[in-house]
Amino acid sequence: MHFYSYSFSINSNTIGESRGEDMQKQELIPIGVLAKITNVHIQSLRYYDKIGILKPAYIDPESRYRYYALSQIRVVEAIQYCAELDIPLKNFNQYFSDSGDAIDYAALIDHGRRAAHAKIEAIKNKMRHFDAIEQDMLRAKQCREDRIVSAFLPEKIYYLLPYRGTQTEPAFRNIVIRLLNEVYAKGYKTGYDISLIARYQGNRAEQYVGTDILTGTEALRESKKYPLRSRRQSILLKTQPKRYLCRAGAI
């Protein structure tokens, strides 16, 4: 698609009304042709008409067939631009000028640019998440069942619940389900780890089951409950990037 910095007249105030049946069809393009030119399905064009963002320039009173002005090709392109960037189509009319006869491309492109940057950042966050999963899987391969090894773990934030059992007990699956339910209910997004974590204070050891939380999660930024802030039975723990004694296990 190509977009231009100038605006052009659409005469949307007269669409389907003032020119009416006097409009010569040879000046217009049928809906089927518009669909081919813009590579937009006819059903989509009819939907745009239904929600009021692309009214036909003329509707044949007998066949009810829709016809469009050439200038409306650019309107369809602008609508596609909004759809690709997840700009709600119901807001499309706000990009018309005050007179309602031209598209404010400057505002539309500015909004689109900001939406594109947000999508790029979201993709980067997902890629970082995938990288973290890959690293966790590589670390797990270095460990063996029932064998404790020293492994370097990056800085992470864990959501923890107290648990005194082992991974082989039926209660472990129950606590994991409770853990994930609590995490999702609080609006956190989890990483890949589900771990048993032992914390030693002098001669006393505390054991928890936990899952790592993505640091980019909005709910986490708002909570500011870490490190080591107890919330009744749950704890948010921020681990330091260093070597820990680890043992792999399967859930």
PDB file of C-alpha atoms in Angstrom:
ATOM      1  CA  MET A   1       0.000   0.000   0.000  1.00  0.00           C
ATOM      2  CA  HIS A   2       1.119   3.569  -0.679  1.00  0.00           C
ATOM      3  CA  PHE A   3       0.167   6.588   1.401  1.00  0.00           C
ATOM      4  CA  TYR A   4       0.578  10.233   0.521  1.00  0.00           C
ATOM      5  CA  SER A   5       1.056  13.310   2.646  1.00  0.00           C
ATOM      6  CA  TYR A   6      -1.680  15.334   0.938  1.00  0.00           C
ATOM      7  CA  SER A   7      -5.425  15.155   1.472  1.00  0.00           C
ATOM      8  CA  PHE A   8      -8.074  14.853  -1.197  1.00  0.00           C
ATOM      9  CA  SER A   9     -11.778  15.535  -1.381  1.00  0.00           C
ATOM     10  CA  ILE A  10     -14.136  12.663  -0.679  1.00  0.00           C
ATOM     11  CA  ASN A  11     -17.420  14.546  -0.419  1.00  0.00           C
ATOM     12  CA  SER A  12     -18.639  12.096   2.208  1.00  0.00           C
ATOM     13  CA  ASN A  13     -21.533  14.378   3.070  1.00  0.00           C
ATOM     14  CA  THR A  14     -23.077  13.644  -0.330  1.00  0.00           C
ATOM     15  CA  ILE A  15     -22.417   9.909  -0.326  1.00  0.00           C
ATOM     16  CA  GLY A  16     -25.481   7.977  -1.362  1.00  0.00           C
ATOM     17  CA  GLU A  17     -27.705  11.049  -1.041  1.00  0.00           C
ATOM     18  CA  SER A  18     -27.377  14.320  -2.960  1.00  0.00           C
ATOM     19  CA  ARG A  19     -26.175  12.900  -6.264  1.00  0.00           C
ATOM     20  CA  GLY A  20     -28.487   9.892  -5.971  1.00  0.00           C
ATOM     21  CA  GLU A  21     -29.754   8.279  -9.127  1.00  0.00           C
ATOM     22  CA  ASP A  22     -28.515  11.162 -11.307  1.00  0.00           C
ATOM     23  CA  MET A  23     -24.946  10.016 -10.798  1.00  0.00           C
ATOM     24  CA  GLN A  24     -23.685   8.266 -13.887  1.00  0.00           C
ATOM     25  CA  LYS A  25     -22.483   4.741 -13.143  1.00  0.00           C
ATOM     26  CA  GLN A  26     -19.633   5.117 -15.612  1.00  0.00           C
ATOM     27  CA  GLU A  27     -18.057   7.638 -13.229  1.00  0.00           C
ATOM     28  CA  LEU A  28     -17.955   5.015 -10.472  1.00  0.00           C
ATOM     29  CA  ILE A  29     -16.509   1.563  -9.868  1.00  0.00           C
ATOM     30  CA  PRO A  30     -18.617  -1.440  -8.797  1.00  0.00           C
ATOM     31  CA  ILE A  31     -17.955  -3.052  -5.445  1.00  0.00           C
ATOM     32  CA  GLY A  32     -16.454  -6.115  -7.164  1.00  0.00           C
ATOM     33  CA  VAL A  33     -13.884  -3.997  -8.974  1.00  0.00           C
ATOM     34  CA  LEU A  34     -13.047  -2.095  -5.787  1.00  0.00           C
ATOM     35  CA  ALA A  35     -12.516  -5.432  -4.029  1.00  0.00           C
ATOM     36  CA  LYS A  36     -10.041  -6.545  -6.725  1.00  0.00           C
ATOM     37  CA  ILE A  37      -8.170  -3.240  -6.824  1.00  0.00           C
ATOM     38  CA  THR A  38      -7.713  -3.062  -3.052  1.00  0.00           C
ATOM     39  CA  ASN A  39      -7.477  -6.833  -2.438  1.00  0.00           C
ATOM     40  CA  VAL A  40     -10.242  -6.533   0.145  1.00  0.00           C
ATOM     41  CA  HIS A  41     -13.075  -9.061   0.260  1.00  0.00           C
ATOM     42  CA  ILE A  42     -16.507  -7.826  -0.800  1.00  0.00           C
ATOM     43  CA  GLN A  43     -17.907  -8.885   2.577  1.00  0.00           C
ATOM     44  CA  SER A  44     -15.370  -6.609   4.269  1.00  0.00           C
ATOM     45  CA  LEU A  45     -16.427  -3.669   2.098  1.00  0.00           C
ATOM     46  CA  ARG A  46     -20.048  -4.323   3.030  1.00  0.00           C
ATOM     47  CA  TYR A  47     -19.022  -4.465   6.685  1.00  0.00           C
ATOM     48  CA  TYR A  48     -17.273  -1.089   6.354  1.00  0.00           C
ATOM     49  CA  ASP A  49     -20.556   0.272   4.994  1.00  0.00           C
ATOM     50  CA  LYS A  50     -22.463  -1.270   7.888  1.00  0.00           C
ATOM     51  CA  ILE A  51     -20.300   0.374  10.552  1.00  0.00           C
ATOM     52  CA  GLY A  52     -20.355   3.703   8.728  1.00  0.00           C
ATOM     53  CA  ILE A  53     -16.727   4.151   7.689  1.00  0.00           C
ATOM     54  CA  LEU A  54     -17.080   3.527   3.935  1.00  0.00           C
ATOM     55  CA  LYS A  55     -20.476   4.411   2.516  1.00  0.00           C
ATOM     56  CA  PRO A  56     -20.999   3.647  -1.196  1.00  0.00           C
ATOM     57  CA  ALA A  57     -21.126   6.688  -3.445  1.00  0.00           C
ATOM     58  CA  TYR A  58     -24.194   5.217  -5.096  1.00  0.00           C
ATOM     59  CA  ILE A  59     -26.505   2.222  -4.547  1.00  0.00           C
ATOM     60  CA  ASP A  60     -28.604   1.034  -7.465  1.00  0.00           C
ATOM     61  CA  PRO A  61     -32.230   1.318  -6.293  1.00  0.00           C
ATOM     62  CA  GLU A  62     -33.248  -1.837  -8.158  1.00  0.00           C
ATOM     63  CA  SER A  63     -30.307  -4.230  -7.798  1.00  0.00           C
ATOM     64  CA  ARG A  64     -28.997  -2.714  -4.523  1.00  0.00           C
ATOM     65  CA  TYR A  65     -25.535  -3.033  -6.029  1.00  0.00           C
ATOM     66  CA  ARG A  66     -22.925  -0.739  -4.509  1.00  0.00           C
ATOM     67  CA  TYR A  67     -20.765   1.684  -6.482  1.00  0.00           C
ATOM     68  CA  TYR A  68     -17.808   3.721  -5.238  1.00  0.00           C
ATOM     69  CA  ALA A  69     -15.884   6.827  -6.264  1.00  0.00           C
ATOM     70  CA  LEU A  70     -12.258   6.451  -7.355  1.00  0.00           C
ATOM     71  CA  SER A  71     -11.177   8.588  -4.406  1.00  0.00           C
ATOM     72  CA  GLN A  72     -12.566   5.930  -2.061  1.00  0.00           C
ATOM     73  CA  ILE A  73      -9.756   3.555  -3.071  1.00  0.00           C
ATOM     74  CA  ARG A  74      -7.504   5.615  -0.796  1.00  0.00           C
ATOM     75  CA  VAL A  75     -10.073   5.400   1.967  1.00  0.00           C
ATOM     76  CA  VAL A  76      -9.984   1.596   1.743  1.00  0.00           C
ATOM     77  CA  GLU A  77      -6.175   1.693   1.906  1.00  0.00           C
ATOM     78  CA  ALA A  78      -6.369   3.863   5.012  1.00  0.00           C
ATOM     79  CA  ILE A  79      -8.833   1.420   6.586  1.00  0.00           C
ATOM     80  CA  GLN A  80      -6.448  -1.465   5.829  1.00  0.00           C
ATOM     81  CA  TYR A  81      -3.654   0.549   7.411  1.00  0.00           C
ATOM     82  CA  CYS A  82      -5.713   0.855  10.593  1.00  0.00           C
ATOM     83  CA  ALA A  83      -6.593  -2.843  10.592  1.00  0.00           C
ATOM     84  CA  GLU A  84      -2.963  -3.939  10.188  1.00  0.00           C
ATOM     85  CA  LEU A  85      -1.928  -1.808  13.157  1.00  0.00           C
ATOM     86  CA  ASP A  86      -4.876  -2.889  15.322  1.00  0.00           C
ATOM     87  CA  ILE A  87      -6.377   0.602  15.334  1.00  0.00           C
ATOM     88  CA  PRO A  88     -10.089   0.025  16.078  1.00  0.00           C
ATOM     89  CA  LEU A  89     -12.114   0.584  12.917  1.00  0.00           C
ATOM     90  CA  LYS A  90     -14.868   2.174  14.978  1.00  0.00           C
ATOM     91  CA  ASN A  91     -12.429   5.051  15.542  1.00  0.00           C
ATOM     92  CA  PHE A  92     -11.656   5.508  11.842  1.00  0.00           C
ATOM     93  CA  ASN A  93     -14.053   8.414  11.356  1.00  0.00           C
ATOM     94  CA  GLN A  94     -12.041  10.491  13.822  1.00  0.00           C
ATOM     95  CA  TYR A  95      -9.355  10.805  11.137  1.00  0.00           C
ATOM     96  CA  PHE A  96     -11.644  12.758   8.831  1.00  0.00           C
ATOM     97  CA  SER A  97     -11.186  16.519   8.744  1.00  0.00           C
ATOM     98  CA  ASP A  98     -13.635  18.753  10.593  1.00  0.00           C
ATOM     99  CA  SER A  99     -15.512  19.328   7.349  1.00  0.00           C
ATOM    100  CA  GLY A 100     -15.799  15.567   6.887  1.00  0.00           C
ATOM    101  CA  ASP A 101     -14.576  15.619   3.277  1.00  0.00           C
ATOM    102  CA  ALA A 102     -10.897  14.633   3.662  1.00  0.00           C
ATOM    103  CA  ILE A 103      -8.751  12.218   5.654  1.00  0.00           C
ATOM    104  CA  ASP A 104      -6.261  13.700   8.089  1.00  0.00           C
ATOM    105  CA  TYR A 105      -3.347  11.509   7.020  1.00  0.00           C
ATOM    106  CA  ALA A 106      -0.907  13.267   9.339  1.00  0.00           C
ATOM    107  CA  ALA A 107      -2.913  12.223  12.412  1.00  0.00           C
ATOM    108  CA  LEU A 108      -3.534   8.736  11.037  1.00  0.00           C
ATOM    109  CA  ILE A 109       0.127   8.110  10.235  1.00  0.00           C
ATOM    110  CA  ASP A 110       1.230   9.499  13.602  1.00  0.00           C
ATOM    111  CA  HIS A 111      -1.170   7.149  15.380  1.00  0.00           C
ATOM    112  CA  GLY A 112      -0.017   4.299  13.167  1.00  0.00           C
ATOM    113  CA  ARG A 113       3.641   4.997  13.869  1.00  0.00           C
ATOM    114  CA  ARG A 114       3.035   4.923  17.625  1.00  0.00           C
ATOM    115  CA  ALA A 115       1.005   1.718  17.301  1.00  0.00           C
ATOM    116  CA  ALA A 116       3.779   0.145  15.202  1.00  0.00           C
ATOM    117  CA  HIS A 117       6.422   1.008  17.803  1.00  0.00           C
ATOM    118  CA  ALA A 118       4.235  -0.565  20.498  1.00  0.00           C
ATOM    119  CA  LYS A 119       3.864  -3.745  18.431  1.00  0.00           C
ATOM    120  CA  ILE A 120       7.620  -3.882  17.824  1.00  0.00           C
ATOM    121  CA  GLU A 121       8.275  -3.582  21.563  1.00  0.00           C
ATOM    122  CA  ALA A 122       5.736  -6.335  22.261  1.00  0.00           C
ATOM    123  CA  ILE A 123       7.487  -8.599  19.730  1.00  0.00           C
ATOM    124  CA  LYS A 124      10.856  -7.843  21.335  1.00  0.00           C
ATOM    125  CA  ASN A 125       9.434  -8.803  24.734  1.00  0.00           C
ATOM    126  CA  LYS A 126       8.177 -12.093  23.308  1.00  0.00           C
ATOM    127  CA  MET A 127      11.570 -12.800  21.743  1.00  0.00           C
ATOM    128  CA  ARG A 128      13.246 -12.153  25.102  1.00  0.00           C
ATOM    129  CA  HIS A 129      10.737 -14.551  26.650  1.00  0.00           C
ATOM    130  CA  PHE A 130      11.574 -17.222  24.059  1.00  0.00           C
ATOM    131  CA  ASP A 131      15.292 -16.689  24.678  1.00  0.00           C
ATOM    132  CA  ALA A 132      14.728 -17.161  28.416  1.00  0.00           C
ATOM    133  CA  ILE A 133      12.802 -20.382  27.786  1.00  0.00           C
ATOM    134  CA  GLU A 134      15.624 -21.671  25.591  1.00  0.00           C
ATOM    135  CA  GLN A 135      18.197 -20.891  28.274  1.00  0.00           C
ATOM    136  CA  ASP A 136      16.079 -22.597  30.940  1.00  0.00           C
ATOM    137  CA  MET A 137      15.817 -25.717  28.775  1.00  0.00           C
ATOM    138  CA  LEU A 138      19.579 -25.754  28.219  1.00  0.00           C
ATOM    139  CA  ARG A 139      20.180 -25.452  31.961  1.00  0.00           C
ATOM    140  CA  ALA A 140      17.733 -28.281  32.618  1.00  0.00           C
ATOM    141  CA  LYS A 141      19.679 -30.541  30.239  1.00  0.00           C
ATOM    142  CA  GLN A 142      22.806 -29.925  32.293  1.00  0.00           C
ATOM    143  CA  CYS A 143      21.095 -31.366  35.332  1.00  0.00           C
ATOM    144  CA  ARG A 144      20.089 -34.956  35.944  1.00  0.00           C
ATOM    145  CA  GLU A 145      17.374 -36.415  38.122  1.00  0.00           C
ATOM    146  CA  ASP A 146      18.533 -36.917  41.727  1.00  0.00           C
ATOM    147  CA  ARG A 147      21.872 -35.264  41.036  1.00  0.00           C
ATOM    148  CA  ILE A 148      22.677 -31.851  42.493  1.00  0.00           C
ATOM    149  CA  VAL A 149      24.813 -29.560  40.360  1.00  0.00           C
ATOM    150  CA  SER A 150      26.007 -25.980  40.557  1.00  0.00           C
ATOM    151  CA  ALA A 151      24.408 -23.871  37.827  1.00  0.00           C
ATOM    152  CA  PHE A 152      24.394 -20.165  37.073  1.00  0.00           C
ATOM    153  CA  LEU A 153      20.912 -18.661  37.129  1.00  0.00           C
ATOM    154  CA  PRO A 154      20.082 -15.146  35.907  1.00  0.00           C
ATOM    155  CA  GLU A 155      18.222 -12.577  37.970  1.00  0.00           C
ATOM    156  CA  LYS A 156      14.567 -13.528  38.214  1.00  0.00           C
ATOM    157  CA  ILE A 157      11.470 -12.745  40.211  1.00  0.00           C
ATOM    158  CA  TYR A 158       9.592 -15.740  41.587  1.00  0.00           C
ATOM    159  CA  TYR A 159       6.090 -16.004  42.949  1.00  0.00           C
ATOM    160  CA  LEU A 160       6.310 -18.534  45.799  1.00  0.00           C
ATOM    161  CA  LEU A 161       3.946 -20.608  47.928  1.00  0.00           C
ATOM    162  CA  PRO A 162       5.098 -22.569  51.003  1.00  0.00           C
ATOM    163  CA  TYR A 163       5.389 -26.310  50.330  1.00  0.00           C
ATOM    164  CA  ARG A 164       6.992 -29.001  52.478  1.00  0.00           C
ATOM    165  CA  GLY A 165       6.654 -32.017  50.199  1.00  0.00           C
ATOM    166  CA  THR A 166       8.550 -33.330  47.184  1.00  0.00           C
ATOM    167  CA  GLN A 167       7.909 -33.210  43.457  1.00  0.00           C
ATOM    168  CA  THR A 168       6.840 -36.857  43.377  1.00  0.00           C
ATOM    169  CA  GLU A 169       3.890 -36.441  45.752  1.00  0.00           C
ATOM    170  CA  PRO A 170       0.319 -35.903  44.452  1.00  0.00           C
ATOM    171  CA  ALA A 171       0.180 -32.724  46.544  1.00  0.00           C
ATOM    172  CA  PHE A 172       2.839 -31.170  44.316  1.00  0.00           C
ATOM    173  CA  ARG A 173       0.554 -31.013  41.290  1.00  0.00           C
ATOM    174  CA  ASN A 174      -2.182 -29.488  43.449  1.00  0.00           C
ATOM    175  CA  ILE A 175       0.111 -26.756  44.756  1.00  0.00           C
ATOM    176  CA  VAL A 176       1.315 -26.017  41.207  1.00  0.00           C
ATOM    177  CA  ILE A 177      -2.292 -25.583  40.036  1.00  0.00           C
ATOM    178  CA  ARG A 178      -2.982 -23.266  42.978  1.00  0.00           C
ATOM    179  CA  LEU A 179       0.225 -21.363  42.235  1.00  0.00           C
ATOM    180  CA  LEU A 180      -0.656 -20.754  38.590  1.00  0.00           C
ATOM    181  CA  ASN A 181      -4.238 -19.792  39.440  1.00  0.00           C
ATOM    182  CA  GLU A 182      -2.993 -17.165  41.898  1.00  0.00           C
ATOM    183  CA  VAL A 183      -0.407 -15.822  39.463  1.00  0.00           C
ATOM    184  CA  TYR A 184      -2.908 -15.421  36.630  1.00  0.00           C
ATOM    185  CA  ALA A 185      -5.541 -13.944  38.962  1.00  0.00           C
ATOM    186  CA  LYS A 186      -3.074 -11.212  39.965  1.00  0.00           C
ATOM    187  CA  GLY A 187      -2.385 -10.338  36.329  1.00  0.00           C
ATOM    188  CA  TYR A 188       1.193 -11.633  36.213  1.00  0.00           C
ATOM    189  CA  LYS A 189       2.724 -13.375  33.197  1.00  0.00           C
ATOM    190  CA  THR A 190       4.841 -16.421  33.918  1.00  0.00           C
ATOM    191  CA  GLY A 191       8.089 -17.592  32.443  1.00  0.00           C
ATOM    192  CA  TYR A 192       9.134 -21.203  31.994  1.00  0.00           C
ATOM    193  CA  ASP A 193      10.338 -22.198  35.460  1.00  0.00           C
ATOM    194  CA  ILE A 194       8.283 -24.099  37.996  1.00  0.00           C
ATOM    195  CA  SER A 195      10.674 -24.842  40.817  1.00  0.00           C
ATOM    196  CA  LEU A 196      11.138 -26.026  44.360  1.00  0.00           C
ATOM    197  CA  ILE A 197      13.162 -23.362  46.138  1.00  0.00           C
ATOM    198  CA  ALA A 198      14.792 -23.788  49.544  1.00  0.00           C
ATOM    199  CA  ARG A 199      15.783 -20.684  51.505  1.00  0.00           C
ATOM    200  CA  TYR A 200      18.133 -21.112  54.459  1.00  0.00           C
ATOM    201  CA  GLN A 201      18.259 -18.775  57.453  1.00  0.00           C
ATOM    202  CA  GLY A 202      20.760 -20.084  59.951  1.00  0.00           C
ATOM    203  CA  ASN A 203      19.784 -23.638  60.841  1.00  0.00           C
ATOM    204  CA  ARG A 204      16.232 -23.159  59.580  1.00  0.00           C
ATOM    205  CA  ALA A 205      15.216 -24.012  56.027  1.00  0.00           C
ATOM    206  CA  GLU A 206      12.060 -22.842  54.294  1.00  0.00           C
ATOM    207  CA  GLN A 207      10.840 -24.562  51.154  1.00  0.00           C
ATOM    208  CA  TYR A 208       8.567 -23.111  48.478  1.00  0.00           C
ATOM    209  CA  VAL A 209       7.180 -24.017  45.099  1.00  0.00           C
ATOM    210  CA  GLY A 210       7.363 -21.116  42.682  1.00  0.00           C
ATOM    211  CA  THR A 211       7.254 -19.880  39.124  1.00  0.00           C
ATOM    212  CA  ASP A 212       9.193 -17.052  37.564  1.00  0.00           C
ATOM    213  CA  ILE A 213       7.337 -13.889  36.567  1.00  0.00           C
ATOM    214  CA  LEU A 214       8.198 -11.801  33.538  1.00  0.00           C
ATOM    215  CA  THR A 215       9.654  -8.497  34.686  1.00  0.00           C
ATOM    216  CA  GLY A 216       7.849  -6.573  31.938  1.00  0.00           C
ATOM    217  CA  THR A 217       4.450  -7.481  33.349  1.00  0.00           C
ATOM    218  CA  GLU A 218       2.462  -4.315  34.080  1.00  0.00           C
ATOM    219  CA  ALA A 219       0.884  -5.871  37.174  1.00  0.00           C
ATOM    220  CA  LEU A 220       4.345  -6.557  38.579  1.00  0.00           C
ATOM    221  CA  ARG A 221       5.520  -2.992  37.978  1.00  0.00           C
ATOM    222  CA  GLU A 222       2.481  -1.713  39.801  1.00  0.00           C
ATOM    223  CA  SER A 223       2.721  -4.094  42.771  1.00  0.00           C
ATOM    224  CA  LYS A 224       6.313  -3.253  43.811  1.00  0.00           C
ATOM    225  CA  LYS A 225       6.176  -6.143  46.283  1.00  0.00           C
ATOM    226  CA  TYR A 226       9.664  -7.557  45.796  1.00  0.00           C
ATOM    227  CA  PRO A 227      12.170  -8.583  47.029  1.00  0.00           C
ATOM    228  CA  LEU A 228      11.143 -10.775  49.965  1.00  0.00           C
ATOM    229  CA  ARG A 229       7.845  -9.099  50.653  1.00  0.00           C
ATOM    230  CA  SER A 230       5.469 -11.528  52.333  1.00  0.00           C
ATOM    231  CA  ARG A 231       1.837 -11.403  51.243  1.00  0.00           C
ATOM    232  CA  ARG A 232       0.071 -13.748  53.653  1.00  0.00           C
ATOM    233  CA  GLN A 233       0.910 -17.199  52.306  1.00  0.00           C
ATOM    234  CA  SER A 234       2.653 -16.015  49.130  1.00  0.00           C
ATOM    235  CA  ILE A 235       6.018 -14.353  48.602  1.00  0.00           C
ATOM    236  CA  LEU A 236       7.593 -12.468  45.728  1.00  0.00           C
ATOM    237  CA  LEU A 237      11.312 -13.255  45.717  1.00  0.00           C
ATOM    238  CA  LYS A 238      13.946 -11.564  43.588  1.00  0.00           C
ATOM    239  CA  THR A 239      16.951 -13.849  43.060  1.00  0.00           C
ATOM    240  CA  GLN A 240      20.426 -12.524  42.341  1.00  0.00           C
ATOM    241  CA  PRO A 241      22.358 -13.563  39.219  1.00  0.00           C
ATOM    242  CA  LYS A 242      24.810 -16.149  40.556  1.00  0.00           C
ATOM    243  CA  ARG A 243      25.425 -19.894  40.922  1.00  0.00           C
ATOM    244  CA  TYR A 244      22.916 -22.023  42.812  1.00  0.00           C
ATOM    245  CA  LEU A 245      22.719 -25.685  43.762  1.00  0.00           C
ATOM    246  CA  CYS A 246      20.109 -27.170  41.425  1.00  0.00           C
ATOM    247  CA  ARG A 247      18.500 -30.491  40.620  1.00  0.00           C
ATOM    248  CA  ALA A 248      16.303 -31.091  37.589  1.00  0.00           C
ATOM    249  CA  GLY A 249      12.877 -32.631  37.951  1.00  0.00           C
ATOM    250  CA  ALA A 250       9.783 -33.299  35.887  1.00  0.00           C
ATOM    251  CA  ILE A 251       6.273 -32.114  36.673  1.00  0.00           C
TER     252      ILE A 251
END
